Short mmCIF file of C-alpha atoms in Angstrom, two decimals:
data_model
loop_
_atom_site.label_atom_id
_atom_site.label_comp_id
_atom_site.label_asym_id
_atom_site.label_seq_id
_atom_site.Cartn_x
_atom_site.Cartn_y
_atom_site.Cartn_z
CA MET A 1 -16.68 1.48 -25.27
CA THR A 2 -14.79 -0.90 -22.87
CA MET A 3 -13.79 0.75 -19.54
CA LEU A 4 -10.21 0.83 -18.56
CA TYR A 5 -9.69 0.13 -14.89
CA PRO A 6 -6.35 1.39 -13.51
CA VAL A 7 -5.78 -1.81 -11.65
CA GLY A 8 -2.26 -1.40 -9.94
CA ILE A 9 -1.51 1.73 -11.80
CA GLN A 10 -0.23 4.28 -9.43
CA SER A 11 1.03 6.99 -11.89
CA PHE A 12 -1.61 9.77 -12.20
CA LYS A 13 -0.11 10.81 -15.55
CA GLU A 14 -0.36 7.04 -17.00
CA ILE A 15 -3.97 7.07 -15.82
CA ARG A 16 -4.77 10.33 -17.57
CA GLU A 17 -2.99 9.85 -20.66
CA GLY A 18 -4.00 6.13 -21.13
CA GLY A 19 -7.52 6.84 -20.82
CA TYR A 20 -8.11 5.03 -17.73
CA LEU A 21 -10.98 5.70 -15.42
CA TYR A 22 -10.04 8.07 -12.75
CA VAL A 23 -12.21 8.87 -9.62
CA ASP A 24 -11.86 12.62 -9.12
CA LYS A 25 -10.20 13.51 -5.77
CA THR A 26 -8.63 16.89 -6.81
CA ALA A 27 -11.31 19.19 -5.01
CA LEU A 28 -10.17 17.41 -1.70
CA MET A 29 -6.48 17.67 -2.80
CA TYR A 30 -6.73 21.36 -3.73
CA ASN A 31 -8.33 21.97 -0.27
CA LEU A 32 -5.29 20.12 1.22
CA VAL A 33 -2.67 22.16 -0.61
CA SER A 34 -4.29 25.61 -0.28
CA THR A 35 -4.86 25.20 3.57
CA GLY A 36 -1.56 23.67 4.88
CA LYS A 37 1.78 22.98 4.42
CA TYR A 38 3.07 19.80 6.33
CA TYR A 39 0.77 16.57 6.28
CA PHE A 40 0.97 12.95 7.31
CA LEU A 41 -1.70 10.47 6.10
CA SER A 42 -1.88 6.81 7.08
CA ARG A 43 -3.91 4.31 5.15
CA PRO A 44 -3.83 0.56 4.44
CA ARG A 45 -1.83 -0.83 1.62
CA ARG A 46 -3.32 -0.75 -1.80
CA PHE A 47 -5.67 2.02 -0.80
CA GLY A 48 -4.49 4.78 -3.21
CA LYS A 49 -1.88 6.63 -1.43
CA SER A 50 0.79 6.23 -4.10
CA LEU A 51 -1.73 7.64 -6.80
CA LEU A 52 -2.63 10.51 -4.44
CA THR A 53 1.16 11.28 -4.11
CA SER A 54 1.60 10.92 -7.96
CA THR A 55 -1.37 13.40 -8.34
CA LEU A 56 0.21 15.68 -5.92
CA GLU A 57 3.47 15.65 -7.98
CA ALA A 58 1.80 16.43 -11.38
CA TYR A 59 0.02 19.32 -9.73
CA PHE A 60 3.13 20.97 -8.19
CA LYS A 61 4.96 20.46 -11.43
CA GLY A 62 2.31 22.46 -13.14
CA GLU A 63 1.14 19.91 -15.42
CA LYS A 64 -2.17 21.61 -16.16
CA GLU A 65 -3.08 19.60 -19.15
CA LEU A 66 -3.51 16.34 -17.08
CA PHE A 67 -6.03 17.85 -14.92
CA ARG A 68 -8.35 18.89 -17.76
CA GLY A 69 -11.98 18.10 -16.96
CA LEU A 70 -11.38 17.62 -13.36
CA ALA A 71 -12.75 19.60 -10.35
CA ILE A 72 -9.37 21.35 -9.62
CA GLU A 73 -9.89 23.33 -12.87
CA SER A 74 -12.42 25.49 -11.37
CA PHE A 75 -10.13 26.42 -8.32
CA GLU A 76 -6.43 26.60 -9.59
CA LYS A 77 -5.73 29.37 -12.02
CA ASP A 78 -1.80 29.76 -11.69
CA TRP A 79 -0.35 26.26 -12.24
CA THR A 80 3.04 27.27 -10.75
CA GLU A 81 5.87 24.76 -11.30
CA TYR A 82 7.79 23.91 -8.26
CA PRO A 83 10.91 21.63 -7.82
CA VAL A 84 9.51 18.25 -6.40
CA LEU A 85 11.52 15.89 -4.42
CA HIS A 86 9.61 12.60 -4.48
CA ILE A 87 10.87 9.45 -2.60
CA ASP A 88 9.14 6.10 -2.40
CA PHE A 89 10.43 3.62 0.39
CA SER A 90 8.41 0.83 -1.06
CA GLY A 91 9.87 -2.01 -3.31
CA VAL A 92 12.88 -2.86 -1.00
CA ALA A 93 13.01 -5.49 1.70
CA TYR A 94 14.92 -3.95 4.45
CA LYS A 95 16.73 -6.90 6.04
CA ALA A 96 20.18 -5.80 6.44
CA GLU A 97 21.54 -2.30 7.97
CA SER A 98 23.11 -1.44 4.57
CA ASP A 99 19.76 -1.59 2.62
CA LEU A 100 18.36 1.66 3.78
CA GLN A 101 21.65 3.31 3.20
CA LYS A 102 21.73 1.96 -0.27
CA MET A 103 18.38 2.99 -1.16
CA LEU A 104 18.80 6.51 0.17
CA ASN A 105 22.17 7.00 -1.46
CA GLN A 106 20.65 5.84 -4.95
CA VAL A 107 17.90 8.57 -4.64
CA LEU A 108 20.06 11.35 -3.31
CA THR A 109 22.67 10.69 -5.90
CA GLU A 110 19.89 11.16 -8.67
CA TRP A 111 18.93 14.49 -7.05
CA GLU A 112 22.37 15.69 -6.71
CA ASP A 113 23.01 14.97 -10.46
CA LYS A 114 19.80 16.87 -11.33
CA TYR A 115 20.64 19.96 -9.44
CA GLY A 116 24.27 19.85 -10.43
CA ILE A 117 26.08 19.28 -6.81
CA THR A 118 28.56 17.16 -5.22
CA ALA A 119 27.59 15.66 -1.79
CA GLN A 120 29.63 17.35 1.05
CA SER A 121 28.55 14.65 3.59
CA ASP A 122 27.91 10.93 3.80
CA LEU A 123 25.00 11.47 6.17
CA PRO A 124 21.61 11.17 4.22
CA GLY A 125 20.15 13.98 6.37
CA LEU A 126 22.92 16.46 5.58
CA ARG A 127 22.82 15.58 1.85
CA PHE A 128 19.14 16.01 1.85
CA ARG A 129 19.51 19.51 3.29
CA GLN A 130 22.05 20.32 0.58
CA ILE A 131 19.83 19.08 -2.29
CA ILE A 132 16.96 21.48 -0.93
CA ASP A 133 19.20 24.35 -0.98
CA ALA A 134 20.40 23.57 -4.50
CA ALA A 135 16.93 23.01 -5.79
CA TYR A 136 15.66 26.36 -4.32
CA GLU A 137 18.82 28.21 -5.75
CA VAL A 138 18.55 26.76 -9.17
CA THR A 139 14.76 27.11 -9.75
CA GLY A 140 13.98 30.09 -7.69
CA ARG A 141 11.02 28.44 -6.01
CA LYS A 142 10.43 26.72 -2.70
CA VAL A 143 10.68 22.91 -2.80
CA VAL A 144 7.87 20.32 -2.64
CA VAL A 145 8.67 17.01 -0.67
CA LEU A 146 6.69 13.96 -1.29
CA ILE A 147 7.50 10.83 0.71
CA ASP A 148 5.54 7.55 0.10
CA GLU A 149 5.58 4.71 2.58
CA TYR A 150 7.74 6.73 4.90
CA GLY A 151 8.07 3.84 7.64
CA LYS A 152 8.55 0.91 5.61
CA PRO A 153 12.05 0.13 6.74
CA VAL A 154 10.91 0.17 10.46
CA GLU A 155 7.59 -1.82 9.65
CA ASP A 156 9.76 -4.59 8.00
CA ASN A 157 11.46 -5.09 11.25
CA LEU A 158 8.69 -5.07 13.84
CA THR A 159 10.10 -8.29 15.19
CA ASN A 160 13.72 -7.21 14.74
CA GLU A 161 14.05 -4.43 17.52
CA GLU A 162 17.74 -3.95 16.99
CA LEU A 163 17.61 -3.34 13.25
CA GLY A 164 14.47 -1.41 13.56
CA GLU A 165 15.94 1.13 16.04
CA THR A 166 18.90 1.51 13.70
CA TYR A 167 16.43 2.49 10.93
CA ARG A 168 14.67 4.75 13.21
CA THR A 169 17.74 6.66 13.91
CA VAL A 170 18.74 6.99 10.33
CA LEU A 171 15.01 8.08 9.22
CA GLN A 172 14.92 10.63 12.14
CA GLY A 173 18.11 12.39 10.77
CA PHE A 174 16.65 12.27 7.24
CA TYR A 175 13.17 13.70 8.14
CA SER A 176 14.74 16.51 10.46
CA THR A 177 15.56 18.21 7.32
CA LEU A 178 11.83 19.21 6.83
CA LYS A 179 12.15 21.26 9.95
CA VAL A 180 15.56 22.49 9.33
CA LYS A 181 14.85 23.71 5.80
CA ASP A 182 11.30 25.00 6.64
CA GLU A 183 11.84 28.37 4.83
CA LYS A 184 12.78 26.64 1.52
CA ILE A 185 9.81 24.18 1.50
CA LYS A 186 6.50 25.05 -0.07
CA PHE A 187 4.69 21.77 0.67
CA ALA A 188 5.49 18.38 2.46
CA PHE A 189 3.20 15.23 2.09
CA LEU A 190 4.25 11.93 3.96
CA THR A 191 2.23 8.95 3.85
CA GLY A 192 2.42 5.30 4.87
CA VAL A 193 0.49 2.21 6.17
CA SER A 194 0.91 2.51 9.77
CA LYS A 195 1.91 5.06 12.51
CA ILE A 196 4.50 2.67 13.82
CA GLY A 197 7.69 4.84 14.53
CA LYS A 198 5.87 8.16 13.51
CA VAL A 199 6.41 9.71 16.85
CA SER A 200 10.29 8.89 16.95
CA VAL A 201 11.34 9.40 13.28
CA PHE A 202 9.52 12.79 13.16
CA SER A 203 10.74 13.98 16.54
CA GLY A 204 10.56 17.55 16.78
CA MET A 205 8.36 18.10 13.87
CA ASN A 206 5.31 19.61 15.74
CA ASN A 207 3.97 21.22 12.69
CA LEU A 208 3.24 18.04 10.82
CA ARG A 209 -0.64 17.77 10.67
CA ASP A 210 -1.84 14.17 10.91
CA ILE A 211 -5.07 13.83 8.71
CA SER A 212 -5.32 10.19 9.15
CA MET A 213 -8.51 10.50 11.21
CA VAL A 214 -9.85 13.89 10.13
CA LEU A 215 -13.58 13.74 8.74
CA GLN A 216 -12.78 16.24 6.03
CA TYR A 217 -10.34 13.90 4.43
CA ALA A 218 -11.74 10.61 5.36
CA GLU A 219 -12.55 9.92 1.67
CA LEU A 220 -9.22 11.30 0.24
CA CYS A 221 -8.30 7.78 -0.46
CA GLY A 222 -10.71 4.86 -1.21
CA ILE A 223 -13.99 4.93 -3.04
CA SER A 224 -17.14 6.13 -1.52
CA GLU A 225 -20.67 4.81 -2.16
CA THR A 226 -21.54 7.89 -3.85
CA GLU A 227 -18.54 7.65 -6.09
CA LEU A 228 -19.39 4.08 -6.63
CA GLN A 229 -22.73 5.00 -8.22
CA GLU A 230 -21.35 7.89 -10.16
CA TYR A 231 -18.52 6.25 -11.79
CA PHE A 232 -19.39 2.50 -11.77
CA ASP A 233 -23.09 2.11 -12.19
CA GLU A 234 -22.85 0.69 -15.69
CA SER A 235 -20.12 -1.61 -14.69
CA ILE A 236 -21.99 -2.90 -11.99
CA ALA A 237 -25.11 -3.51 -14.23
CA ILE A 238 -22.94 -5.62 -16.44
CA MET A 239 -21.48 -7.64 -13.59
CA ALA A 240 -24.91 -8.14 -12.23
CA ALA A 241 -26.32 -9.38 -15.47
CA GLU A 242 -23.25 -11.82 -15.93
CA HIS A 243 -24.05 -13.35 -12.45
CA LYS A 244 -27.81 -13.42 -13.24
CA ILE A 245 -28.60 -11.06 -10.17
CA SER A 246 -30.34 -7.79 -9.96
CA LYS A 247 -28.17 -4.68 -9.87
CA GLU A 248 -29.45 -4.07 -6.43
CA THR A 249 -28.04 -7.46 -5.20
CA CYS A 250 -24.66 -6.81 -7.02
CA TYR A 251 -24.28 -3.45 -5.12
CA ARG A 252 -25.16 -5.25 -1.81
CA LYS A 253 -22.65 -8.02 -2.43
CA LEU A 254 -19.78 -5.51 -3.44
CA LYS A 255 -20.59 -3.65 -0.27
CA GLU A 256 -20.42 -6.60 2.04
CA GLN A 257 -17.08 -7.73 0.38
CA TYR A 258 -15.18 -4.56 0.03
CA ASP A 259 -16.84 -1.62 1.83
CA GLY A 260 -16.85 -0.53 5.36
CA TYR A 261 -13.53 1.19 6.16
CA ARG A 262 -14.14 4.27 8.25
CA PHE A 263 -11.47 6.54 9.40
CA HIS A 264 -13.55 8.82 11.46
CA PRO A 265 -16.72 7.91 13.57
CA ASP A 266 -18.93 10.32 11.42
CA SER A 267 -17.77 9.27 7.99
CA GLU A 268 -19.32 7.07 5.46
CA GLY A 269 -17.67 3.84 4.70
CA VAL A 270 -15.20 3.75 1.74
CA TYR A 271 -14.40 0.78 -0.55
CA ASN A 272 -10.81 -0.68 -0.80
CA PRO A 273 -10.21 0.62 -4.29
CA PHE A 274 -7.72 -2.09 -5.33
CA SER A 275 -10.15 -4.88 -4.61
CA LEU A 276 -13.18 -2.99 -5.97
CA LEU A 277 -11.44 -2.31 -9.32
CA ASN A 278 -10.17 -6.00 -9.59
CA ALA A 279 -13.73 -7.28 -8.86
CA LEU A 280 -15.46 -5.00 -11.56
CA GLN A 281 -12.88 -5.93 -14.03
CA ASP A 282 -12.99 -9.64 -13.49
CA ARG A 283 -16.75 -9.81 -12.52
CA GLU A 284 -15.82 -11.81 -9.54
CA TYR A 285 -16.06 -11.29 -5.85
CA GLY A 286 -12.62 -12.50 -5.09
CA ASN A 287 -10.17 -11.85 -2.17
CA TYR A 288 -7.85 -9.59 -4.24
CA TRP A 289 -6.32 -7.67 -1.19
CA PHE A 290 -4.94 -10.66 0.53
CA GLU A 291 -3.56 -12.24 -2.85
CA THR A 292 -1.20 -9.31 -2.98
CA GLY A 293 0.39 -9.88 0.41
CA THR A 294 -0.37 -12.03 3.45
CA PRO A 295 -0.27 -10.23 6.80
CA SER A 296 2.59 -12.31 8.06
CA MET A 297 4.06 -9.36 9.88
CA LEU A 298 0.87 -9.06 11.90
CA VAL A 299 0.67 -12.77 12.67
CA ASN A 300 4.24 -12.63 13.95
CA VAL A 301 3.37 -9.69 16.15
CA LEU A 302 0.35 -11.67 17.51
CA ARG A 303 2.69 -14.48 18.20
CA LYS A 304 4.59 -12.19 20.54
CA THR A 305 1.65 -10.97 22.41
CA THR A 306 -0.85 -12.52 24.86
CA PHE A 307 -3.74 -10.78 22.94
CA ASP A 308 -7.00 -12.83 22.91
CA ILE A 309 -7.77 -13.23 19.25
CA THR A 310 -11.29 -14.14 20.05
CA THR A 311 -12.07 -10.55 20.79
CA LEU A 312 -10.53 -9.28 17.39
CA ASP A 313 -14.06 -8.27 15.92
CA LYS A 314 -15.38 -6.50 19.08
CA GLN A 315 -12.67 -4.32 20.45
CA GLU A 316 -13.60 -1.23 22.49
CA VAL A 317 -10.79 1.31 22.60
CA ILE A 318 -10.03 5.03 23.34
CA ALA A 319 -8.95 7.42 20.52
CA SER A 320 -5.32 7.53 21.90
CA THR A 321 -5.23 3.79 21.35
CA LEU A 322 -6.11 3.98 17.56
CA ASN A 323 -3.27 6.57 17.29
CA GLY A 324 -0.83 4.46 19.10
CA ALA A 325 2.59 4.08 17.53
CA ASP A 326 4.96 2.05 19.47
CA SER A 327 3.60 -0.54 22.22
CA ILE A 328 2.49 -3.17 19.56
CA VAL A 329 3.82 -6.11 21.62
CA ASP A 330 1.57 -4.87 24.61
CA ASN A 331 -1.29 -4.05 22.42
CA PRO A 332 -1.51 -4.92 18.54
CA VAL A 333 -4.90 -3.05 18.15
CA PRO A 334 -3.32 0.11 16.79
CA LEU A 335 -1.42 -1.73 14.19
CA LEU A 336 -4.42 -3.88 13.26
CA PHE A 337 -6.48 -0.74 12.85
CA GLN A 338 -3.80 1.27 11.00
CA THR A 339 -3.21 -1.52 8.46
CA GLY A 340 -6.74 -1.88 7.64
CA TYR A 341 -7.65 -5.33 9.42
CA LEU A 342 -9.93 -3.58 11.92
CA THR A 343 -11.85 -0.29 11.38
CA ILE A 344 -14.24 1.93 13.14
CA LYS A 345 -17.79 0.35 13.62
CA GLY A 346 -19.15 2.73 16.26
CA TYR A 347 -18.57 5.52 18.79
CA ASP A 348 -20.04 6.25 22.02
CA SER A 349 -19.60 9.96 22.84
CA ASP A 350 -20.41 9.65 26.58
CA SER A 351 -17.61 7.00 27.23
CA LYS A 352 -15.47 8.14 24.28
CA LEU A 353 -15.06 4.43 23.39
CA TYR A 354 -14.65 3.39 19.81
CA THR A 355 -15.95 -0.09 18.72
CA LEU A 356 -13.77 -1.81 16.15
CA GLY A 357 -14.36 -4.66 13.91
CA TYR A 358 -13.55 -6.24 10.39
CA PRO A 359 -14.25 -3.77 7.72
CA ASN A 360 -15.90 -6.33 5.24
CA GLY A 361 -16.04 -9.87 4.20
CA GLU A 362 -12.86 -9.97 2.26
CA VAL A 363 -10.69 -8.83 5.22
CA LYS A 364 -12.43 -11.14 7.75
CA GLU A 365 -12.15 -14.24 5.66
CA GLY A 366 -8.49 -13.46 4.49
CA PHE A 367 -7.34 -12.67 8.04
CA LEU A 368 -8.84 -15.69 9.69
CA ASN A 369 -7.40 -17.92 7.02
CA SER A 370 -4.03 -16.21 7.77
CA LEU A 371 -4.47 -16.96 11.53
CA ILE A 372 -5.47 -20.60 10.93
CA THR A 373 -2.16 -21.22 8.95
CA TYR A 374 -0.48 -20.21 12.21
CA TYR A 375 -2.62 -22.14 14.60
CA LEU A 376 -3.12 -25.23 12.16
CA ARG A 377 -0.55 -26.21 9.58
CA SER A 378 -2.18 -28.38 7.17
CA SER A 379 -0.36 -31.09 5.04
CA ASN A 380 -3.09 -30.82 2.50
CA PRO A 381 -4.55 -27.31 2.44
CA GLU A 382 -7.05 -27.82 -0.35
CA GLU A 383 -8.56 -31.03 1.39
CA SER A 384 -8.73 -29.06 4.46
CA LYS A 385 -10.69 -26.01 2.84
CA ALA A 386 -13.08 -28.57 1.24
CA LYS A 387 -14.18 -29.55 4.65
CA VAL A 388 -15.09 -25.97 5.68
CA PRO A 389 -18.49 -25.88 3.93
CA LYS A 390 -19.21 -29.43 5.02
CA MET A 391 -18.73 -28.54 8.68
CA ARG A 392 -21.01 -25.43 8.26
CA ALA A 393 -23.63 -27.52 6.63
CA ALA A 394 -23.61 -30.02 9.25
CA LEU A 395 -24.12 -27.45 11.92
CA ILE A 396 -26.82 -25.59 10.28
CA LYS A 397 -28.78 -28.97 9.71
CA GLY A 398 -28.40 -30.06 13.21
CA ARG A 399 -25.92 -32.95 12.53
CA PRO A 400 -23.23 -32.66 15.28
CA GLU A 401 -21.78 -36.06 14.63
CA ASP A 402 -21.13 -35.17 10.96
CA PHE A 403 -19.46 -31.89 12.25
CA MET A 404 -17.25 -33.72 14.59
CA ASP A 405 -16.24 -36.19 11.81
CA HIS A 406 -15.40 -33.46 9.49
CA LEU A 407 -13.54 -31.61 12.32
CA ALA A 408 -11.54 -34.56 13.45
CA ALA A 409 -10.54 -35.32 9.79
CA PHE A 410 -9.54 -31.68 9.60
CA PHE A 411 -7.24 -31.90 12.49
CA ALA A 412 -5.92 -35.20 11.37
CA ASN A 413 -4.57 -33.48 8.25
CA ILE A 414 -2.61 -31.25 10.25
CA SER A 415 1.10 -32.04 9.53
CA TYR A 416 2.72 -31.04 12.85
CA GLN A 417 0.83 -29.23 15.50
CA ILE A 418 -1.50 -26.83 17.05
CA GLN A 419 1.19 -24.12 17.89
CA GLY A 420 1.42 -24.50 21.54
CA ASP A 421 0.19 -27.14 24.09
CA THR A 422 -2.30 -25.10 26.03
CA GLU A 423 -6.14 -25.35 25.95
CA LYS A 424 -6.18 -21.77 25.06
CA ASN A 425 -4.40 -22.41 21.74
CA PHE A 426 -6.88 -25.46 20.88
CA GLN A 427 -9.81 -22.95 21.82
CA TYR A 428 -8.39 -20.33 19.63
CA ALA A 429 -8.00 -22.92 16.58
CA MET A 430 -11.63 -24.07 17.20
CA TYR A 431 -12.79 -20.50 17.35
CA ILE A 432 -11.30 -19.53 14.17
CA ILE A 433 -12.56 -22.55 12.40
CA LEU A 434 -16.11 -21.75 13.46
CA ASP A 435 -15.69 -18.21 12.50
CA LEU A 436 -14.31 -18.77 9.43
CA ILE A 437 -17.26 -21.02 8.44
CA GLY A 438 -19.71 -18.38 9.38
CA MET A 439 -20.97 -19.50 12.58
CA ASP A 440 -22.34 -17.35 15.39
CA VAL A 441 -19.76 -18.46 17.96
CA GLU A 442 -19.14 -17.03 21.40
CA VAL A 443 -15.99 -17.94 23.43
CA GLU A 444 -15.99 -18.12 27.37
CA ARG A 445 -19.77 -17.36 27.63
CA ALA A 446 -20.23 -16.36 31.32
CA THR A 447 -22.91 -18.52 33.39
CA SER A 448 -23.65 -18.40 36.97
CA ASN A 449 -21.33 -21.29 37.59
CA GLY A 450 -18.40 -20.84 35.11
CA ARG A 451 -17.75 -20.05 31.47
CA ILE A 452 -18.67 -22.20 28.53
CA ASP A 453 -15.61 -22.75 26.17
CA LEU A 454 -17.45 -22.31 22.86
CA THR A 455 -21.24 -21.65 22.13
CA VAL A 456 -22.59 -21.91 18.64
CA GLN A 457 -25.97 -20.69 17.68
CA THR A 458 -27.91 -21.18 14.38
CA LYS A 459 -31.38 -20.71 13.43
CA ASP A 460 -32.74 -23.94 14.76
CA TYR A 461 -29.84 -25.27 16.89
CA ILE A 462 -27.62 -24.47 19.92
CA TYR A 463 -24.30 -26.23 20.53
CA ILE A 464 -22.37 -26.10 23.82
CA ILE A 465 -18.97 -27.34 23.33
CA GLU A 466 -16.44 -28.02 26.18
CA LEU A 467 -12.68 -28.67 25.44
CA LYS A 468 -10.22 -30.67 27.27
CA ILE A 469 -6.50 -31.32 26.64
CA ASN A 470 -5.08 -34.71 27.41
CA SER A 471 -8.18 -35.85 29.33
CA SER A 472 -11.47 -37.20 27.98
CA ALA A 473 -14.54 -36.20 26.23
CA GLU A 474 -16.64 -37.72 29.14
CA LYS A 475 -15.06 -35.29 31.55
CA ALA A 476 -15.87 -32.41 29.25
CA LEU A 477 -19.43 -33.61 29.33
CA GLN A 478 -19.50 -34.12 33.03
CA GLN A 479 -18.25 -30.45 33.38
CA ILE A 480 -21.07 -29.25 31.12
CA GLU A 481 -23.69 -30.88 33.43
CA GLU A 482 -22.05 -30.08 36.87
CA LYS A 483 -21.74 -26.56 35.97
CA GLY A 484 -25.21 -26.18 34.32
CA TYR A 485 -23.98 -24.71 31.15
CA ALA A 486 -27.33 -25.58 29.41
CA SER A 487 -29.41 -23.65 32.05
CA PRO A 488 -29.21 -20.25 30.20
CA PHE A 489 -31.02 -22.00 27.17
CA ALA A 490 -33.76 -23.96 29.18
CA THR A 491 -36.54 -22.10 27.68
CA ASN A 492 -35.17 -21.67 24.21
CA PRO A 493 -37.30 -23.56 21.74
CA ARG A 494 -34.16 -24.49 19.61
CA LYS A 495 -32.62 -27.93 19.81
CA LEU A 496 -29.47 -28.16 22.13
CA TYR A 497 -26.57 -30.42 21.87
CA LYS A 498 -23.69 -30.77 24.33
CA ILE A 499 -20.58 -31.77 22.90
CA GLY A 500 -17.32 -32.72 24.84
CA VAL A 501 -14.06 -32.79 22.93
CA ASN A 502 -10.67 -34.06 24.07
CA PHE A 503 -7.39 -33.18 22.29
CA SER A 504 -4.31 -34.88 22.74
CA THR A 505 -0.92 -32.92 22.64
CA ILE A 506 0.91 -36.16 22.00
CA THR A 507 -0.96 -37.16 18.90
CA ARG A 508 -1.81 -33.79 17.97
CA ARG A 509 -5.26 -34.89 17.20
CA ILE A 510 -8.78 -34.89 18.51
CA GLU A 511 -8.65 -38.10 20.47
CA ASP A 512 -12.33 -38.45 21.38
CA TRP A 513 -15.59 -36.57 21.50
CA LYS A 514 -19.08 -37.25 22.78
CA ILE A 515 -22.39 -35.75 22.03
CA VAL A 516 -25.63 -35.73 24.05
CA GLY A 517 -28.67 -34.11 22.48
#
């Protein structure tokens, strides 16, 4: 029988009634609902947050038949039906002040009609309070509140501070209802991509438990290695056979491409469920997560900062940084972590420092491709992409002349500019290209006499690259010699090449280069 993968399906009811595969998270969910009342969970997009919220809705509506055969059956005996108020802020592009008001008005009107009341105020927060009172009185039971993508209006306006602040104020008044009406609320669960604005929009809600980095709930969303083997072993065997590789190799490739998200230093990595399900359905190792939306928001944020993008894959931060919510222009790392572009790679208990890096191959390749479209705008993207494997092959085979030919042609294909005139931006562009093609690249390697712009190492070769702007390749090579940049590699048996590169801000091209081997 063909397995039905719930790709893009966020309705628990549709998955269960449609015979789609469901990875059972109900034991964790039951622990959540039976041990607390107010929860907040941050997870990257396409990570199963909406499905979890939908599952909670079915549970609190007492839809026992949907949970038949699942773990929760052995725990829950009552299956009491509660009034559920579920609001999803996704699906709207919040670009005008009235957009949030319109969205809230539509949802609130539906609830008012359901419980037979007429709004006594225009303020969303006051209408929400009246609705909770009505739901409680009509049903005789406390109310369950489920809020999906709680902060999207604010997140859509990270670079529009005025509108973002307006939305924060509206949401703060709306969410304050949860505190004011505490005695009539059974359970509340709020989820979103990031914690941007969390502190301000939930002002005063000191009873909201943030489980985003709690070990017990690290696997509440996403697919663990154990679950992968339990639910998908047959699918992986089929995929392996189709690619003419062993099942073990297929497991390894899937792990490298989609695993690696860690939300606590002691947790196992989990797979991005959207990408994994797409890969198993298509039997291809695609970049599915990035095809559903580019991180333009993040690139725009990075444009406003002085953040050194060459350090992305080796960040060391304290816990309070990971939970940061508001200072993204000064430090975009919290946003990159919360949105899934960086994850926990290690933790040092002595220094209490977290080491962050890209979760997996899909995220790294997709994000670098997004960055390169900012630093390099190609007039012929497909032709530019075709040069990537050629550049890699040239470096691996010790052909620096071929590498520079391809690189110069790559830059010549850029329609307008490297964004900015500084040597640092040229260095960033070079770093992204080298990292994208899978090279072991180091930026600003320290020596006794200075710092090497770029150092690339392969199994058999070492490349020292010095960059100049509006100067000459000869002067770049001269600096390599005068500063003794090759000295640290004097006893290394690998072949070493020194490459001087000069970039012109007038022509926006690599003007000349010179190689000494």
